[in-house]
Tab-separated table of C-alpha atoms and ligand atoms in Angstrom:
chain	number	residue	atom	x	y	z
A	12	MET	CA	21.954	-18.227	-2.272
A	13	LEU	CA	20.011	-19.164	-5.399
A	14	THR	CA	16.533	-18.101	-4.293
A	15	SER	CA	15.268	-14.617	-3.388
A	16	VAL	CA	13.494	-15.582	-0.190
A	17	LEU	CA	14.567	-17.447	2.911
A	18	SER	CA	12.328	-20.198	4.281
A	19	PHE	CA	11.281	-18.799	7.647
A	20	THR	CA	8.962	-20.305	10.235
A	21	PRO	CA	6.358	-17.766	11.485
A	22	GLU	CA	8.457	-17.325	14.648
A	23	MET	CA	11.617	-16.658	12.663
A	24	ALA	CA	9.743	-14.260	10.360
A	25	ALA	CA	8.630	-12.270	13.429
A	26	THR	CA	12.202	-12.169	14.731
A	27	VAL	CA	13.558	-11.078	11.347
A	28	THR	CA	10.858	-8.378	11.056
A	29	GLU	CA	11.810	-7.057	14.491
A	30	TYR	CA	15.487	-7.107	13.577
A	31	CYS	CA	14.877	-5.229	10.294
A	32	THR	CA	12.589	-2.705	12.011
A	33	ASN	CA	15.181	-2.040	14.718
A	34	SER	CA	17.930	-1.704	12.121
A	35	SER	CA	15.950	0.814	10.023
A	36	ASN	CA	14.868	4.412	10.535
A	37	ASP	CA	12.488	4.791	13.460
A	38	VAL	CA	8.990	6.023	12.694
A	39	SER	CA	7.787	9.092	14.570
A	40	GLY	CA	5.982	9.217	17.906
A	41	ASP	CA	2.797	10.213	16.049
A	42	MET	CA	3.037	7.147	13.838
A	43	LYS	CA	3.617	4.925	16.882
A	44	GLU	CA	0.611	6.489	18.600
A	45	LEU	CA	-1.631	6.014	15.546
A	46	TRP	CA	-0.427	2.429	15.163
A	47	ASP	CA	-1.351	1.633	18.795
A	48	TRP	CA	-4.719	3.389	18.480
A	49	THR	CA	-5.588	1.472	15.301
A	50	VAL	CA	-4.598	-1.881	16.809
A	51	GLY	CA	-6.728	-1.142	19.878
A	52	GLU	CA	-9.696	0.089	17.840
A	53	PHE	CA	-10.052	-2.330	14.906
A	54	GLU	CA	-10.061	-6.133	14.802
A	55	ASP	CA	-8.760	-6.152	11.236
A	56	SER	CA	-5.809	-3.867	12.019
A	57	ASP	CA	-3.498	-6.239	10.118
A	58	LYS	CA	-4.731	-4.269	7.085
A	59	MET	CA	-2.556	-1.380	8.275
A	60	SER	CA	0.990	-1.098	6.952
A	61	SER	CA	3.734	-2.149	9.364
A	62	PRO	CA	6.218	0.316	10.925
A	63	LEU	CA	8.914	-1.115	8.635
A	64	GLN	CA	6.689	-0.454	5.636
A	65	GLY	CA	6.085	3.047	6.981
A	66	ALA	CA	9.838	3.646	7.175
A	67	THR	CA	10.213	2.278	3.634
A	68	MET	CA	7.503	4.601	2.287
A	69	GLN	CA	9.162	7.583	3.902
A	70	PHE	CA	12.532	6.558	2.462
A	71	LEU	CA	11.056	6.246	-1.049
A	72	ALA	CA	9.067	9.501	-0.849
A	73	GLN	CA	12.241	11.398	0.008
A	74	LEU	CA	14.381	9.532	-2.518
A	75	LEU	CA	11.925	10.446	-5.288
A	76	GLY	CA	11.351	13.988	-3.996
A	77	ALA	CA	7.622	13.308	-4.308
A	78	LYS	CA	5.457	16.395	-4.806
A	79	ARG	CA	2.175	14.578	-5.360
A	80	ILE	CA	1.118	11.192	-3.976
A	81	LEU	CA	-1.996	9.106	-4.631
A	82	GLU	CA	-2.992	6.407	-2.186
A	83	ILE	CA	-5.726	3.891	-3.019
A	84	GLY	CA	-6.956	2.544	0.348
A	85	CYS	CA	-6.559	4.824	3.377
A	86	TYR	CA	-7.827	2.582	6.233
A	87	SER	CA	-6.990	4.524	9.449
A	88	GLY	CA	-4.562	6.906	7.736
A	89	TYR	CA	-1.290	5.313	8.886
A	90	SER	CA	0.330	5.328	5.429
A	91	ALA	CA	-1.094	8.803	4.722
A	92	LEU	CA	0.652	10.028	7.877
A	93	ALA	CA	3.884	8.381	6.712
A	94	TRP	CA	3.661	10.172	3.336
A	95	TYR	CA	2.732	13.453	5.032
A	96	GLU	CA	5.675	13.438	7.432
A	97	ALA	CA	8.142	12.432	4.710
A	98	THR	CA	7.148	15.237	2.327
A	99	LYS	CA	7.433	18.295	4.568
A	100	GLN	CA	10.247	19.606	2.358
A	101	THR	CA	8.407	19.160	-0.926
A	102	ASN	CA	5.054	20.179	0.556
A	103	ALA	CA	3.443	17.316	-1.338
A	104	GLU	CA	-0.270	16.990	-1.928
A	105	ILE	CA	-1.505	13.578	-0.811
A	106	ILE	CA	-4.784	12.278	-2.200
A	107	THR	CA	-6.119	9.198	-0.438
A	108	LEU	CA	-9.177	7.136	-1.402
A	109	GLU	CA	-11.463	5.242	0.975
A	110	LEU	CA	-14.845	3.527	0.656
A	111	ASP	CA	-15.773	2.152	4.107
A	112	PRO	CA	-17.696	4.717	6.248
A	113	LYS	CA	-16.047	3.395	9.445
A	114	MET	CA	-12.576	3.875	7.981
A	115	ILE	CA	-13.536	7.235	6.467
A	116	ALA	CA	-14.396	8.362	10.012
A	117	ALA	CA	-11.108	6.960	11.348
A	118	SER	CA	-9.150	8.647	8.551
A	119	ARG	CA	-10.864	11.974	9.153
A	120	ARG	CA	-9.950	11.676	12.838
A	121	THR	CA	-6.314	10.985	11.882
A	122	ILE	CA	-6.192	13.899	9.442
A	123	ALA	CA	-7.549	16.256	12.112
A	124	LYS	CA	-5.508	14.882	15.033
A	125	TYR	CA	-2.182	15.087	13.212
A	126	LYS	CA	-3.068	18.377	11.457
A	127	MET	CA	-2.690	17.033	7.925
A	128	ALA	CA	-5.690	18.754	6.310
A	129	ASP	CA	-3.501	21.317	4.553
A	130	ARG	CA	-2.025	18.624	2.286
A	131	VAL	CA	-3.981	15.372	2.731
A	132	HIS	CA	-7.240	15.149	0.794
A	133	LEU	CA	-9.505	12.176	1.376
A	134	ILE	CA	-11.875	11.274	-1.442
A	135	GLU	CA	-14.792	9.150	-0.267
A	136	GLY	CA	-16.313	6.433	-2.428
A	137	LYS	CA	-15.333	3.603	-4.743
A	138	ALA	CA	-11.730	3.977	-5.836
A	139	GLN	CA	-12.603	3.195	-9.442
A	140	ASP	CA	-15.001	6.174	-9.567
A	141	SER	CA	-12.633	8.462	-7.640
A	142	ILE	CA	-9.703	7.692	-9.961
A	143	GLU	CA	-11.847	8.757	-12.924
A	144	THR	CA	-12.123	12.260	-11.403
A	145	LEU	CA	-8.353	12.722	-10.970
A	146	THR	CA	-6.227	14.927	-13.190
A	147	GLY	CA	-2.523	15.762	-13.362
A	148	THR	CA	0.229	13.350	-12.398
A	149	PHE	CA	1.496	11.681	-9.225
A	150	ASP	CA	5.094	10.836	-8.313
A	151	ILE	CA	4.087	7.920	-6.097
A	152	ILE	CA	0.907	5.868	-6.379
A	153	PHE	CA	0.312	3.395	-3.557
A	154	VAL	CA	-2.211	0.698	-4.514
A	155	ASP	CA	-3.470	-0.853	-1.277
A	156	ALA	CA	-7.271	-1.374	-1.460
A	157	ASN	CA	-9.456	-4.319	-2.534
A	158	LYS	CA	-7.232	-6.866	-4.231
A	159	ASP	CA	-9.727	-7.667	-7.020
A	160	GLY	CA	-9.502	-4.011	-8.075
A	161	TYR	CA	-5.737	-3.742	-8.617
A	162	GLU	CA	-5.822	-4.529	-12.334
A	163	THR	CA	-8.617	-2.011	-12.966
A	164	TYR	CA	-6.858	0.696	-10.927
A	165	VAL	CA	-3.482	0.279	-12.608
A	166	LYS	CA	-5.104	0.186	-16.065
A	167	GLN	CA	-6.968	3.412	-15.231
A	168	ILE	CA	-3.749	5.025	-13.975
A	169	LEU	CA	-1.860	4.085	-17.146
A	170	ASP	CA	-4.691	4.966	-19.537
A	171	LYS	CA	-5.197	8.363	-17.867
A	172	LYS	CA	-1.415	8.880	-17.598
A	173	LEU	CA	-1.728	9.699	-13.902
A	174	LEU	CA	1.815	8.488	-13.188
A	175	SER	CA	4.506	11.134	-13.660
A	176	PRO	CA	7.314	10.299	-16.138
A	177	ASN	CA	9.716	9.225	-13.339
A	178	GLY	CA	6.991	8.108	-10.967
A	179	LEU	CA	6.571	4.866	-9.067
A	180	ILE	CA	3.497	2.700	-8.548
A	181	MET	CA	3.784	0.496	-5.470
A	182	CYS	CA	1.217	-2.312	-5.095
A	183	ASP	CA	0.986	-4.013	-1.698
A	184	ASN	CA	-0.043	-7.587	-0.839
A	185	VAL	CA	0.452	-9.051	-4.295
A	186	PHE	CA	1.297	-12.428	-2.671
A	187	ALA	CA	-2.145	-12.538	-0.978
A	188	ARG	CA	-0.491	-14.235	2.004
A	189	GLY	CA	1.064	-16.697	-0.462
A	190	MET	CA	-2.170	-17.721	-2.195
A	191	THR	CA	-1.177	-15.955	-5.433
A	192	ILE	CA	1.714	-18.382	-5.783
A	193	SER	CA	-0.197	-21.511	-4.762
A	194	THR	CA	-2.895	-22.476	-2.272
A	195	GLU	CA	-0.244	-24.780	-0.754
A	196	ALA	CA	2.312	-21.972	-0.382
A	197	ASN	CA	1.398	-20.968	3.167
A	198	PRO	CA	0.393	-23.811	5.489
A	199	HIS	CA	0.353	-21.338	8.404
A	200	LEU	CA	-2.511	-19.213	6.998
A	201	PRO	CA	-5.483	-19.624	9.390
A	202	GLY	CA	-8.504	-21.466	7.963
A	203	LYS	CA	-10.820	-18.561	8.857
A	204	VAL	CA	-9.140	-16.187	6.374
A	205	ARG	CA	-7.988	-18.785	3.831
A	206	PRO	CA	-11.072	-18.544	1.519
A	207	TYR	CA	-10.789	-14.730	1.415
A	208	TRP	CA	-7.079	-14.761	0.557
A	209	THR	CA	-7.567	-17.623	-1.931
A	210	GLU	CA	-9.963	-15.423	-3.923
A	211	CYS	CA	-7.557	-12.467	-3.621
A	212	GLY	CA	-4.790	-14.748	-4.892
A	213	LYS	CA	-6.750	-15.550	-8.068
A	214	ALA	CA	-7.316	-11.844	-8.804
A	215	LEU	CA	-3.691	-10.973	-8.031
A	216	LYS	CA	-2.402	-13.746	-10.275
A	217	ARG	CA	-4.307	-12.089	-13.150
A	218	PHE	CA	-2.934	-8.708	-12.019
A	219	ASN	CA	0.657	-9.950	-11.931
A	220	ASN	CA	0.243	-11.386	-15.460
A	221	PHE	CA	-1.143	-8.052	-16.616
A	222	CYS	CA	1.866	-6.178	-15.164
A	223	LYS	CA	4.337	-8.589	-16.716
A	224	ASN	CA	2.760	-8.257	-20.167
A	225	ASP	CA	1.674	-4.618	-20.497
A	226	PRO	CA	4.158	-3.084	-22.968
A	227	ARG	CA	3.897	0.379	-21.375
A	228	ILE	CA	5.546	-0.540	-18.082
A	229	ASP	CA	8.532	-2.076	-16.345
A	230	THR	CA	7.595	-4.183	-13.349
A	231	VAL	CA	9.423	-5.899	-10.476
A	232	LEU	CA	7.701	-8.083	-7.924
A	233	MET	CA	9.696	-7.953	-4.692
A	234	PRO	CA	9.386	-10.805	-2.164
A	235	VAL	CA	9.124	-8.409	0.788
A	236	TYR	CA	6.264	-8.052	3.281
A	237	ASP	CA	3.246	-9.714	1.600
A	238	GLY	CA	4.754	-9.169	-1.848
A	239	VAL	CA	5.181	-5.687	-3.310
A	240	THR	CA	5.131	-4.855	-7.025
A	241	PHE	CA	6.998	-1.781	-8.247
A	242	ILE	CA	5.911	-0.341	-11.601
A	243	LYS	CA	7.355	2.477	-13.702
A	244	TRP	CA	6.883	3.665	-17.251
A	245	LYS	CA	9.063	1.840	-19.751
A	246	GLN	CA	11.730	4.231	-21.080
B	319	SAM	N1	-2.987	2.062	3.182
B	319	SAM	C1	-3.430	1.666	4.505
B	319	SAM	C2	-2.225	1.572	5.414
B	319	SAM	O1	-1.119	1.390	4.891
B	319	SAM	O2	-2.369	1.624	6.631
B	319	SAM	C3	-4.128	0.338	4.513
B	319	SAM	C4	-5.243	0.196	3.519
B	319	SAM	S1	-6.202	-1.249	3.771
B	319	SAM	C5	-5.133	-2.534	3.283
B	319	SAM	C6	-7.334	-1.207	2.438
B	319	SAM	C7	-8.424	-0.149	2.540
B	319	SAM	O3	-9.056	-0.047	1.258
B	319	SAM	C8	-9.538	-0.463	3.546
B	319	SAM	O4	-9.670	0.573	4.464
B	319	SAM	C9	-10.779	-0.621	2.685
B	319	SAM	O5	-11.961	-0.127	3.283
B	319	SAM	C10	-10.422	0.206	1.452
B	319	SAM	N2	-11.160	-0.216	0.245
B	319	SAM	C11	-11.561	-1.463	-0.085
B	319	SAM	N3	-12.206	-1.451	-1.258
B	319	SAM	C12	-12.204	-0.173	-1.685
B	319	SAM	C13	-12.714	0.473	-2.845
B	319	SAM	N4	-13.355	-0.207	-3.807
B	319	SAM	N5	-12.542	1.797	-2.960
B	319	SAM	C14	-11.880	2.510	-1.994
B	319	SAM	N6	-11.368	1.946	-0.879
B	319	SAM	C15	-11.536	0.619	-0.722
């Protein structure tokens, strides 16, 4: 195989996702419950990470022995719960940032319901402002908020040296449903959301160029989910 992605139809992609999910670690009952609640509660629940992504995050958190995690974009708290469960051994502090009052309320409900307040700290407001207040370093930084902010956030993180020496930055949705690559890349993207993702694609193209060219970092863009970029300090 000479390419890194297979050409799936949407139906095949769903089947492959199900196969990979079933062949990976199961997520907990609490995560399943929160997933169902979020899907039932919010029309835009496709913003939430998938169970397979949740299992991946937990795998990575344990692999890296994360003691401090920063999450930019909390939504309903699904990924925060994934980080929380995966770091029971290391007792990690998890700082999560959220702007939208509706999602702040949902996140606060999640933090209370799953008894995460001892280690999960939600900072309300614009991520850019919240990042400025942060000190110390993080072993994992999950960038998953507004797509036109990614470049600013990662620049802030690098300039403030918020990433620990062996830490990992993980940026979700860098494909923007394919629009980062080309506006022709995804004929299946519904017309209703196409203008939104087209704009995201332009911002993420600039972000991907930034990552490729910043001399401080190593970067790999993985063709999984909606495109995930992994970043670490150059050694
Ligand atoms: N990490 C979550 C998960 O895996 O389930 C999903 C996060 S969702 C893709 C993005 C979230 O970022 C939304 O809840 C949105 O309100 C929030 N957001 C958007 N712009 C933001 C900003 N400027 N500052 C902080 N949060 C923001």
